[in-house]
Short mmCIF file of C-alpha atoms in Angstrom, two decimals:
data_model
loop_
_atom_site.label_atom_id
_atom_site.label_comp_id
_atom_site.label_asym_id
_atom_site.label_seq_id
_atom_site.Cartn_x
_atom_site.Cartn_y
_atom_site.Cartn_z
CA MET A 1 8.50 -15.45 101.95
CA ASP A 2 10.48 -12.19 102.14
CA ALA A 3 13.17 -13.52 104.03
CA VAL A 4 14.02 -15.82 101.23
CA LEU A 5 14.19 -12.76 98.23
CA ASP A 6 16.44 -11.16 100.63
CA VAL A 7 18.58 -14.66 101.28
CA LEU A 8 17.99 -14.37 96.88
CA LEU A 9 18.85 -11.20 96.20
CA ASP A 10 21.96 -11.50 99.19
CA ILE A 11 22.94 -14.61 96.14
CA PHE A 12 22.10 -13.11 92.77
CA THR A 13 22.32 -9.38 93.08
CA GLN A 14 26.08 -10.55 93.49
CA PRO A 15 27.92 -11.11 89.90
CA ALA A 16 31.34 -12.41 92.07
CA VAL A 17 28.95 -14.86 92.63
CA ILE A 18 27.39 -16.18 90.81
CA VAL A 19 30.14 -15.61 88.31
CA ALA A 20 32.13 -18.35 91.16
CA LEU A 21 29.45 -20.86 90.82
CA ILE A 22 29.15 -20.99 87.30
CA ALA A 23 32.87 -21.86 87.28
CA LEU A 24 32.06 -24.53 90.59
CA ILE A 25 29.73 -25.65 88.08
CA GLY A 26 31.31 -25.80 84.87
CA LEU A 27 34.55 -27.56 86.91
CA ALA A 28 33.02 -30.30 89.15
CA VAL A 29 30.98 -31.61 85.31
CA GLN A 30 34.12 -32.17 84.17
CA SER A 31 34.86 -34.28 86.64
CA LYS A 32 37.90 -31.43 88.26
CA SER A 33 39.68 -33.09 91.14
CA PHE A 34 38.68 -31.36 94.45
CA SER A 35 42.05 -29.48 94.48
CA ASP A 36 41.37 -27.98 90.87
CA VAL A 37 37.48 -27.12 91.84
CA LEU A 38 38.71 -25.45 94.71
CA LYS A 39 41.43 -23.60 93.23
CA GLY A 40 39.30 -22.76 90.26
CA THR A 41 36.13 -21.40 92.01
CA VAL A 42 37.97 -18.89 94.48
CA ARG A 43 40.09 -17.71 91.70
CA THR A 44 37.21 -17.11 90.05
CA LEU A 45 35.21 -15.17 92.74
CA VAL A 46 38.33 -13.02 94.20
CA GLY A 47 39.28 -12.05 90.01
CA PHE A 48 35.46 -10.99 89.84
CA LEU A 49 36.01 -8.92 92.55
CA VAL A 50 39.37 -7.54 91.33
CA LEU A 51 37.19 -6.46 88.58
CA ALA A 52 34.22 -4.87 90.73
CA ALA A 53 36.50 -3.23 92.77
CA GLY A 54 38.77 -1.53 89.94
CA ALA A 55 35.25 -0.33 88.79
CA GLY A 56 34.13 1.16 92.41
CA VAL A 57 37.44 2.80 92.03
CA ILE A 58 36.89 4.41 88.51
CA VAL A 59 33.31 5.53 90.05
CA GLY A 60 34.25 6.41 92.80
CA SER A 61 37.05 9.15 90.72
CA LEU A 62 33.54 9.70 88.26
CA ASP A 63 31.15 11.42 90.75
CA PRO A 64 33.45 14.57 92.04
CA PHE A 65 33.57 14.52 87.79
CA GLY A 66 29.55 14.82 87.28
CA ALA A 67 29.34 17.31 90.36
CA MET A 68 31.86 19.58 88.93
CA PHE A 69 30.78 18.91 85.11
CA GLN A 70 27.34 20.01 86.72
CA HIS A 71 28.17 23.20 88.64
CA ALA A 72 30.23 24.83 85.63
CA PHE A 73 28.24 24.88 83.18
CA ASN A 74 24.71 25.11 85.31
CA VAL A 75 22.97 22.30 84.26
CA GLN A 76 19.79 20.63 85.79
CA GLY A 77 18.67 17.77 84.03
CA VAL A 78 17.75 14.20 84.80
CA VAL A 79 20.87 12.16 85.65
CA PRO A 80 20.90 8.77 83.78
CA ASN A 81 22.62 6.81 86.68
CA ASN A 82 21.01 3.11 87.72
CA GLU A 83 21.45 3.45 91.37
CA ALA A 84 19.71 6.18 92.41
CA ILE A 85 16.56 5.44 89.77
CA LEU A 86 17.00 2.21 91.61
CA GLY A 87 16.44 3.39 95.26
CA GLN A 88 12.93 4.55 94.12
CA VAL A 89 11.56 1.80 92.26
CA LEU A 90 12.59 -0.81 94.51
CA LEU A 91 10.35 1.23 97.36
CA ASP A 92 6.75 0.19 95.32
CA TYR A 93 8.39 -2.48 93.10
CA GLY A 94 11.32 -4.29 95.38
CA SER A 95 9.49 -7.88 95.40
CA ALA A 96 8.38 -8.20 91.81
CA ALA A 97 11.92 -7.31 90.80
CA ALA A 98 13.25 -9.82 92.55
CA LEU A 99 11.49 -12.65 91.22
CA ILE A 100 11.74 -11.01 88.19
CA PHE A 101 14.91 -11.42 88.17
CA PHE A 102 15.09 -15.13 89.73
CA PHE A 103 12.66 -16.21 87.96
CA GLY A 104 14.32 -14.33 84.64
CA MET A 105 17.74 -16.26 84.84
CA LEU A 106 15.49 -19.67 84.66
CA VAL A 107 13.57 -19.01 81.31
CA ASN A 108 17.39 -17.28 80.30
CA ILE A 109 18.58 -20.80 80.68
CA VAL A 110 15.50 -22.80 79.24
CA LEU A 111 15.92 -20.76 76.42
CA ALA A 112 20.22 -21.04 76.20
CA ALA A 113 19.00 -24.56 76.12
CA THR A 114 16.34 -25.18 73.81
CA THR A 115 17.26 -22.30 71.40
CA ARG A 116 20.31 -21.43 69.76
CA PHE A 117 20.54 -18.31 71.16
CA LYS A 118 23.13 -20.09 73.72
CA TYR A 119 23.67 -17.07 75.45
CA ILE A 120 23.82 -17.54 79.39
CA TYR A 121 24.14 -13.80 80.96
CA LEU A 122 26.31 -13.33 84.35
CA SER A 123 26.07 -9.83 85.30
CA GLY A 124 23.34 -10.20 87.71
CA HIS A 125 24.32 -6.16 88.82
CA VAL A 126 22.57 -4.81 85.40
CA ALA A 127 20.44 -7.14 85.17
CA PHE A 128 18.51 -7.08 88.54
CA TYR A 129 18.37 -3.13 86.97
CA ILE A 130 16.72 -4.59 84.07
CA ALA A 131 14.11 -6.49 86.21
CA ALA A 132 13.47 -3.29 87.72
CA MET A 133 12.59 -1.73 85.31
CA PHE A 134 10.34 -4.15 84.03
CA ALA A 135 8.85 -4.25 87.08
CA VAL A 136 7.89 -0.83 86.95
CA ILE A 137 5.97 -0.70 83.02
CA LEU A 138 4.58 -3.86 83.77
CA GLY A 139 3.72 -2.62 86.92
CA VAL A 140 2.10 1.38 85.32
CA ALA A 141 0.77 -0.92 82.66
CA GLY A 142 -1.92 -1.81 85.56
CA PHE A 143 -1.09 -5.87 85.43
CA ASP A 144 -1.65 -7.62 89.22
CA THR A 145 1.42 -9.07 90.86
CA TRP A 146 1.18 -12.06 90.07
CA ALA A 147 1.03 -11.41 86.01
CA VAL A 148 3.99 -8.54 86.74
CA VAL A 149 6.34 -11.43 87.52
CA LEU A 150 4.84 -13.58 85.01
CA TRP A 151 5.38 -11.11 82.24
CA GLY A 152 8.42 -9.89 83.13
CA SER A 153 10.21 -12.82 84.10
CA ILE A 154 9.39 -13.62 80.36
CA ALA A 155 10.74 -10.36 79.29
CA GLN A 156 14.11 -10.73 81.82
CA GLY A 157 14.74 -14.59 79.76
CA ILE A 158 14.29 -12.95 75.94
CA TYR A 159 16.31 -10.19 76.62
CA MET A 160 19.00 -12.46 78.77
CA VAL A 161 19.75 -13.48 74.98
CA VAL A 162 18.65 -10.70 72.12
CA SER A 163 21.00 -8.22 73.87
CA PRO A 164 24.41 -10.78 74.21
CA ALA A 165 23.60 -11.77 69.98
CA LEU A 166 23.31 -9.02 68.72
CA VAL A 167 26.30 -7.62 69.76
CA GLN A 168 28.29 -11.26 69.17
CA PRO A 169 29.46 -10.31 65.39
CA PHE A 170 31.12 -7.75 66.69
CA MET A 171 33.07 -9.48 69.91
CA ARG A 172 33.70 -12.16 68.12
CA LYS A 173 36.20 -9.56 65.71
CA VAL A 174 37.48 -8.48 69.00
CA THR A 175 38.13 -11.61 70.84
CA GLY A 176 38.74 -13.84 67.36
CA THR A 177 36.61 -16.63 68.91
CA ASP A 178 33.07 -17.86 70.03
CA ASP A 179 33.37 -18.04 73.17
CA VAL A 180 33.02 -15.33 75.39
CA ALA A 181 29.91 -12.34 74.80
CA LEU A 182 29.57 -9.12 76.45
CA GLY A 183 26.46 -9.50 78.82
CA HIS A 184 25.72 -5.89 79.76
CA THR A 185 22.58 -3.20 78.93
CA GLY A 186 24.80 -1.22 77.05
CA GLY A 187 24.27 -4.22 74.28
CA LEU A 188 22.03 -2.27 71.79
CA GLY A 189 24.50 1.08 71.99
CA ILE A 190 27.36 -1.44 71.10
CA ALA A 191 26.54 -3.13 68.64
CA LEU A 192 25.34 0.48 67.37
CA SER A 193 28.97 1.41 67.13
CA GLY A 194 30.69 -1.76 65.59
CA LEU A 195 27.91 -1.01 63.00
CA VAL A 196 28.52 2.75 62.77
CA ALA A 197 32.28 1.62 62.18
CA LEU A 198 31.45 -1.33 59.24
CA VAL A 199 29.66 1.52 57.13
CA THR A 200 31.90 4.29 58.17
CA ARG A 201 35.69 2.49 57.77
CA GLY A 202 35.83 3.30 54.08
CA LYS A 203 38.07 1.21 51.91
CA GLY A 204 40.99 -0.44 52.76
CA THR A 205 42.20 -1.46 55.82
CA SER A 206 42.01 1.44 58.91
CA LYS A 207 44.78 1.59 61.79
CA SER A 208 44.50 0.55 64.76
CA THR A 209 44.06 2.57 68.12
CA GLU A 210 46.74 0.48 69.40
CA GLU A 211 49.34 1.54 65.95
CA ILE A 212 49.53 5.65 67.68
CA ASP A 213 52.57 6.03 67.12
CA PHE A 214 54.22 8.73 69.65
CA PRO A 215 57.31 9.79 69.13
CA LYS A 216 60.72 8.61 70.86
CA GLY A 217 61.01 11.00 73.56
CA LEU A 218 56.81 10.32 73.89
CA GLY A 219 57.53 6.61 74.19
CA PHE A 220 55.99 6.60 78.28
CA LEU A 221 52.58 6.79 76.14
CA ARG A 222 52.42 3.77 74.14
CA ASP A 223 51.96 2.45 78.77
CA THR A 224 48.00 2.54 78.91
CA THR A 225 48.29 3.77 82.75
CA VAL A 226 50.12 6.91 82.41
CA ILE A 227 47.95 7.94 78.89
CA VAL A 228 45.02 7.20 80.61
CA ALA A 229 46.27 8.99 83.59
CA LEU A 230 47.43 11.82 82.29
CA SER A 231 44.61 12.27 79.64
CA MET A 232 42.20 12.64 82.63
CA ALA A 233 44.21 15.24 84.16
CA VAL A 234 43.90 17.69 81.39
CA ILE A 235 40.20 16.89 81.01
CA TYR A 236 39.57 17.21 84.90
CA ILE A 237 41.39 20.20 85.59
CA ILE A 238 39.80 21.75 82.55
CA VAL A 239 36.42 21.26 83.72
CA GLY A 240 37.57 22.19 87.14
CA LEU A 241 39.10 25.00 86.60
CA PHE A 242 35.36 26.38 84.81
CA ALA A 243 34.02 25.00 88.23
CA GLY A 244 36.04 27.83 90.38
CA ALA A 245 38.81 26.60 93.22
CA PRO A 246 36.28 26.73 95.74
CA TYR A 247 33.75 24.82 94.98
CA ILE A 248 36.51 22.48 94.91
CA GLU A 249 37.60 22.93 98.28
CA GLU A 250 34.72 23.58 99.83
CA GLU A 251 32.22 20.63 98.22
CA LEU A 252 34.40 18.36 97.18
CA SER A 253 37.92 17.74 98.43
CA ASP A 254 37.70 18.66 102.14
CA GLY A 255 40.19 22.31 102.15
CA GLN A 256 42.80 19.94 99.40
CA ASN A 257 43.59 22.27 97.12
CA PHE A 258 41.78 21.77 94.05
CA ILE A 259 44.85 21.53 91.12
CA VAL A 260 46.50 18.96 93.70
CA PHE A 261 42.80 16.84 94.43
CA LEU A 262 42.38 16.57 90.74
CA VAL A 263 45.54 15.33 89.53
CA LEU A 264 45.29 12.33 92.61
CA LEU A 265 41.65 11.74 91.21
CA ALA A 266 42.71 11.24 87.78
CA ALA A 267 45.84 8.78 89.23
CA THR A 268 43.22 7.03 91.16
CA PHE A 269 40.61 6.88 87.41
CA SER A 270 43.93 4.88 86.35
CA ALA A 271 44.43 2.72 88.28
CA GLY A 272 41.40 1.84 89.06
CA VAL A 273 41.68 1.03 85.07
CA PHE A 274 44.74 -0.20 85.66
CA ILE A 275 43.02 -3.49 88.60
CA ILE A 276 39.63 -3.74 86.43
CA LEU A 277 42.61 -5.49 83.56
CA ALA A 278 44.34 -7.01 85.93
CA GLY A 279 40.54 -8.76 87.07
CA VAL A 280 39.72 -9.36 83.24
CA ARG A 281 42.55 -11.55 83.38
CA VAL A 282 42.28 -13.77 85.70
CA VAL A 283 37.72 -13.82 84.80
CA LEU A 284 39.25 -14.83 81.55
CA ALA A 285 41.65 -17.72 82.49
CA GLU A 286 39.07 -19.23 84.59
CA ILE A 287 35.62 -19.25 83.57
CA VAL A 288 36.11 -19.81 79.69
CA PRO A 289 37.34 -23.00 80.75
CA ALA A 290 35.22 -23.62 83.71
CA PHE A 291 31.87 -23.50 81.40
CA LYS A 292 32.94 -25.26 78.69
CA GLY A 293 31.55 -27.96 81.80
CA ILE A 294 28.73 -25.83 82.06
CA SER A 295 28.23 -26.16 77.63
CA GLU A 296 28.71 -30.41 77.58
CA LYS A 297 26.73 -31.03 80.10
CA LEU A 298 23.97 -28.56 81.06
CA VAL A 299 23.09 -26.17 77.96
CA LYS A 300 25.45 -27.33 74.51
CA ASN A 301 27.67 -24.48 73.17
CA ALA A 302 26.48 -22.39 75.79
CA ARG A 303 28.92 -18.86 76.21
CA PRO A 304 28.62 -16.89 78.99
CA ALA A 305 28.19 -13.06 78.73
CA LEU A 306 29.92 -11.10 80.91
CA ASP A 307 30.56 -7.45 81.11
CA VAL A 308 32.17 -4.84 79.61
CA PRO A 309 35.11 -4.80 80.60
CA ILE A 310 35.95 -8.10 79.70
CA VAL A 311 37.26 -7.09 76.31
CA PHE A 312 39.07 -3.71 77.97
CA PRO A 313 42.48 -6.13 77.27
CA PHE A 314 41.91 -6.24 73.99
CA ALA A 315 42.51 -2.69 72.81
CA PRO A 316 43.25 -0.19 76.03
CA ASN A 317 43.91 2.84 74.06
CA ALA A 318 40.85 2.81 72.58
CA VAL A 319 39.12 2.32 76.20
CA LEU A 320 40.38 5.75 76.76
CA ILE A 321 38.94 7.20 73.20
CA GLY A 322 35.76 5.57 73.24
CA PHE A 323 35.26 7.29 76.41
CA LEU A 324 35.61 10.25 75.92
CA ALA A 325 34.34 10.53 72.19
CA SER A 326 30.76 9.06 73.89
CA PHE A 327 31.56 11.61 76.42
CA ALA A 328 31.20 13.57 73.72
CA GLY A 329 28.13 12.71 72.00
CA GLY A 330 26.68 12.84 75.32
CA ILE A 331 27.48 16.61 75.61
CA VAL A 332 26.28 16.80 71.47
CA GLY A 333 22.99 15.78 72.71
CA MET A 334 22.79 17.42 75.58
CA LEU A 335 22.31 20.28 73.76
CA GLY A 336 20.45 19.28 71.61
CA MET A 337 17.67 18.75 74.50
CA ALA A 338 18.25 22.07 75.71
CA ALA A 339 17.65 23.74 72.10
CA MET A 340 14.38 21.96 71.47
CA GLY A 341 13.34 22.53 74.87
CA THR A 342 13.31 19.24 76.37
CA ALA A 343 13.90 17.77 79.35
CA ILE A 344 17.78 17.70 79.51
CA ILE A 345 19.44 14.33 80.72
CA ILE A 346 23.26 15.20 82.13
CA PRO A 347 25.29 13.03 80.11
CA GLY A 348 26.36 10.21 83.17
CA VAL A 349 30.13 9.68 82.96
CA VAL A 350 29.76 6.37 84.48
CA ALA A 351 27.66 5.41 81.38
CA HIS A 352 29.98 7.00 78.85
CA PHE A 353 33.37 5.54 80.46
CA MET A 354 31.68 1.77 80.71
CA THR A 355 30.03 1.96 77.57
CA GLY A 356 31.68 4.39 75.77
CA ALA A 357 35.02 2.08 76.20
CA ALA A 358 33.32 -1.03 75.14
CA SER A 359 31.97 0.95 71.71
CA GLY A 360 35.63 2.22 71.18
CA VAL A 361 36.87 -1.78 71.29
CA ILE A 362 33.92 -2.98 69.69
CA GLY A 363 34.88 -0.27 66.84
CA ASN A 364 37.93 -0.08 66.48
CA ALA A 365 38.22 -3.86 65.97
CA VAL A 366 35.09 -2.97 63.16
CA GLY A 367 36.68 0.39 61.45
CA GLY A 368 40.00 0.97 63.41
CA ARG A 369 40.52 4.75 64.98
CA ARG A 370 38.17 5.66 62.63
CA GLY A 371 35.18 3.25 63.62
CA ALA A 372 36.41 3.64 67.62
CA VAL A 373 35.52 7.39 67.92
CA LEU A 374 32.07 7.20 65.43
CA GLY A 375 31.17 4.45 66.92
CA ALA A 376 31.30 5.73 70.59
CA PHE A 377 30.01 8.97 69.52
CA ALA A 378 27.22 6.99 67.79
CA ASN A 379 26.37 5.33 71.11
CA GLY A 380 26.36 8.34 73.15
CA ILE A 381 24.35 9.94 71.13
CA ALA A 382 22.11 7.10 72.02
CA ILE A 383 22.22 6.63 75.30
CA THR A 384 21.65 10.37 75.50
CA PHE A 385 18.13 10.65 73.93
CA LEU A 386 17.11 6.86 75.00
CA PRO A 387 16.91 7.67 78.47
CA LEU A 388 14.36 11.02 77.24
CA PHE A 389 11.83 8.71 75.16
CA LEU A 390 12.00 6.29 77.78
CA LEU A 391 10.09 8.34 80.46
CA PRO A 392 6.94 8.18 79.65
CA VAL A 393 6.45 5.14 80.26
CA LEU A 394 7.73 5.23 83.34
CA GLY A 395 5.26 6.33 85.24
CA ASP A 396 6.03 8.73 87.83
CA ILE A 397 8.70 6.88 88.71
CA GLY A 398 9.41 8.92 85.01
CA LEU A 399 9.33 12.19 87.03
CA SER A 400 11.64 11.61 89.02
CA ASN A 401 15.34 13.78 88.54
CA ALA A 402 16.82 10.41 87.70
CA THR A 403 16.13 7.34 85.34
CA PHE A 404 17.69 4.20 83.69
CA SER A 405 20.80 4.38 81.97
CA ASP A 406 22.37 2.54 78.84
CA SER A 407 20.51 1.96 75.87
CA ASP A 408 19.07 -1.71 76.73
CA TYR A 409 16.72 -0.33 78.67
CA GLY A 410 15.56 2.25 76.80
CA VAL A 411 15.99 0.19 73.33
CA PHE A 412 13.15 -3.10 75.30
CA GLY A 413 11.56 -0.40 77.81
CA LEU A 414 10.20 1.12 75.69
CA ILE A 415 8.98 -2.07 73.01
CA VAL A 416 7.47 -2.85 76.03
CA GLY A 417 5.55 0.90 77.95
CA GLY A 418 5.27 1.72 74.03
CA VAL A 419 2.70 -1.82 73.04
CA SER A 420 1.11 -1.42 76.48
CA SER A 421 0.36 3.04 76.13
CA ALA A 422 -0.28 1.38 72.61
CA GLY A 423 -2.43 -1.98 72.79
CA GLY A 424 -2.87 -2.52 77.16
CA GLN A 425 -1.95 -5.97 78.83
CA ILE A 426 -3.18 -8.46 76.31
CA ALA A 427 -0.58 -6.20 73.21
CA VAL A 428 2.32 -6.81 75.85
CA ILE A 429 1.71 -10.60 76.23
CA VAL A 430 1.50 -11.19 72.47
CA THR A 431 3.92 -9.35 72.02
CA LEU A 432 5.75 -11.40 74.48
CA LEU A 433 4.53 -14.66 73.43
CA LEU A 434 5.03 -13.67 69.37
CA SER A 435 8.87 -12.82 70.71
CA LEU A 436 9.12 -17.02 71.75
CA VAL A 437 8.37 -17.84 68.49
CA VAL A 438 10.16 -15.37 66.84
CA LEU A 439 13.73 -17.02 68.57
CA TYR A 440 12.59 -21.06 67.61
CA VAL A 441 10.72 -19.94 64.02
CA LEU A 442 15.21 -18.34 63.37
CA THR A 443 16.23 -21.33 65.96
CA PHE A 444 14.93 -23.68 63.32
CA VAL A 445 15.74 -21.83 60.28
CA MET A 446 18.89 -21.69 61.61
CA ARG A 447 19.26 -25.51 62.36
CA ALA A 448 17.90 -26.51 58.75
CA ARG A 449 21.04 -24.24 57.08
CA ASP A 450 23.06 -26.14 59.63
CA LYS A 451 22.18 -29.80 57.85
CA ARG A 452 22.27 -28.13 54.18
CA LEU A 453 25.83 -27.02 54.58
CA ALA A 454 27.14 -30.08 56.83
CA ALA A 455 25.43 -31.95 53.41
CA ARG A 456 27.49 -29.36 51.51
CA ASN A 457 30.37 -30.03 53.17
CA ALA A 458 30.38 -34.16 53.53
CA THR A 459 30.41 -34.91 49.52
CA PRO A 460 33.64 -36.43 48.08
CA GLU A 461 34.50 -32.56 46.25
CA ALA A 462 34.03 -30.09 49.53
CA GLN A 463 36.07 -32.57 50.98
CA GLU A 464 39.07 -32.54 48.42
CA HIS A 465 38.97 -28.95 48.25
CA GLN A 466 38.80 -28.90 52.05
CA ALA A 467 42.44 -30.98 52.08
CA GLU A 468 43.78 -28.83 50.16
CA ALA A 469 42.68 -25.25 52.05
CA ASP A 470 44.64 -27.86 54.92
CA LEU A 471 47.72 -28.37 52.98
CA ALA A 472 48.10 -25.45 51.77
CA VAL A 473 47.57 -23.45 55.50
CA GLU A 474 50.67 -26.16 56.15
CA HIS A 475 52.50 -25.08 54.26
CA GLY A 476 52.60 -22.08 54.98
CA ARG A 477 52.53 -22.35 58.76
CA LYS A 478 56.20 -23.97 57.92
CA ALA A 479 57.24 -21.39 55.32
CA GLU A 480 56.93 -19.11 58.81
#
């Protein structure tokens, strides 16, 4: 059994493998030629590996920044880092987490096939992290191992369709289509950024971050690679000056001059962004057509829910603005915790970059520059305080120096853990069953609404109005 679990983990915790398998199935059910299936599968696999490599480059360049920040400002506290907390979780809950992850994917497919929430969650790495969180919370609640797996899988499947659904109205603003969804554990914080951008956008059309006017002499700043590298160099050097040259050269750079080291780190960060953007373009070009096969044959009208870098190419300037605004929100939240005397959540640079960048893109699509800044700032506040609130429901794991980052861990973890604390195991089971009932009730209501709209649009008057509208559009295109 352990050997089988190891194989499943090797396969299904690799997002590149999951997405490549989806591409393979999607192309195969469309009866594509062997050549097309092979080409699409390999390009999807390689594209996702390129994306992952870019993310790895960024994480590698951000780790020293986090160490410098902590040393420079003498901040000690809880670090919201999924990889760090996962190592501790797997010691006690590894098998349960793996089984929840696997069976949760099956529940995801069943819910996508039978409800109006047509999202297939393909971000396997973060899905495994949240499966581990459910395993911890249900284990702390006193469930037997089989019950942890059963109810954890149902919680995981519900999460996998609900989180993308909450972000999708804003994703449509970004992509202009309904073909791709966002699948990431920062989904609720990113949706919050869209809501904040919507509320604060004011009257009229707000200028986009991509319309920032640079003087001719600063035309080089229109290049995303250049602006990211220069901006990050300024940030790295400022924090590095506070940390001090001796610390950097002795602890981080292996004796290399600290200014040279920091400038190269900034350039490396920019290189990571460049790699991510290239990988995203390849994946989108392959996975969307392939996924139509899944949609048509297995789960009608299904949408792939992909990791946050999928939105980066739509507003590269907003990526940097969102990261900085989210990180600023994290610092404000940290100062607030220090003033309140609670445990201090240190701003997780990787979490703020990934979810903050996506929040900037979403906020920009909804509310322009103001939306990008305020929306990402709200995300930064959320992913600072939610990990703090989550600590009590994690049992002994919550007493460590690390915790889960991103908003979805906090919200869904607090729901399951809070219900358990208030009403025990029965309350958890009732809550999960009621959640399933709500999904199907909403499906019934939405289908009934669609039938009414279809009947209304089928009347001769509606058809005549639609024909006039189509004709007007056609005349407009010819005029252009």
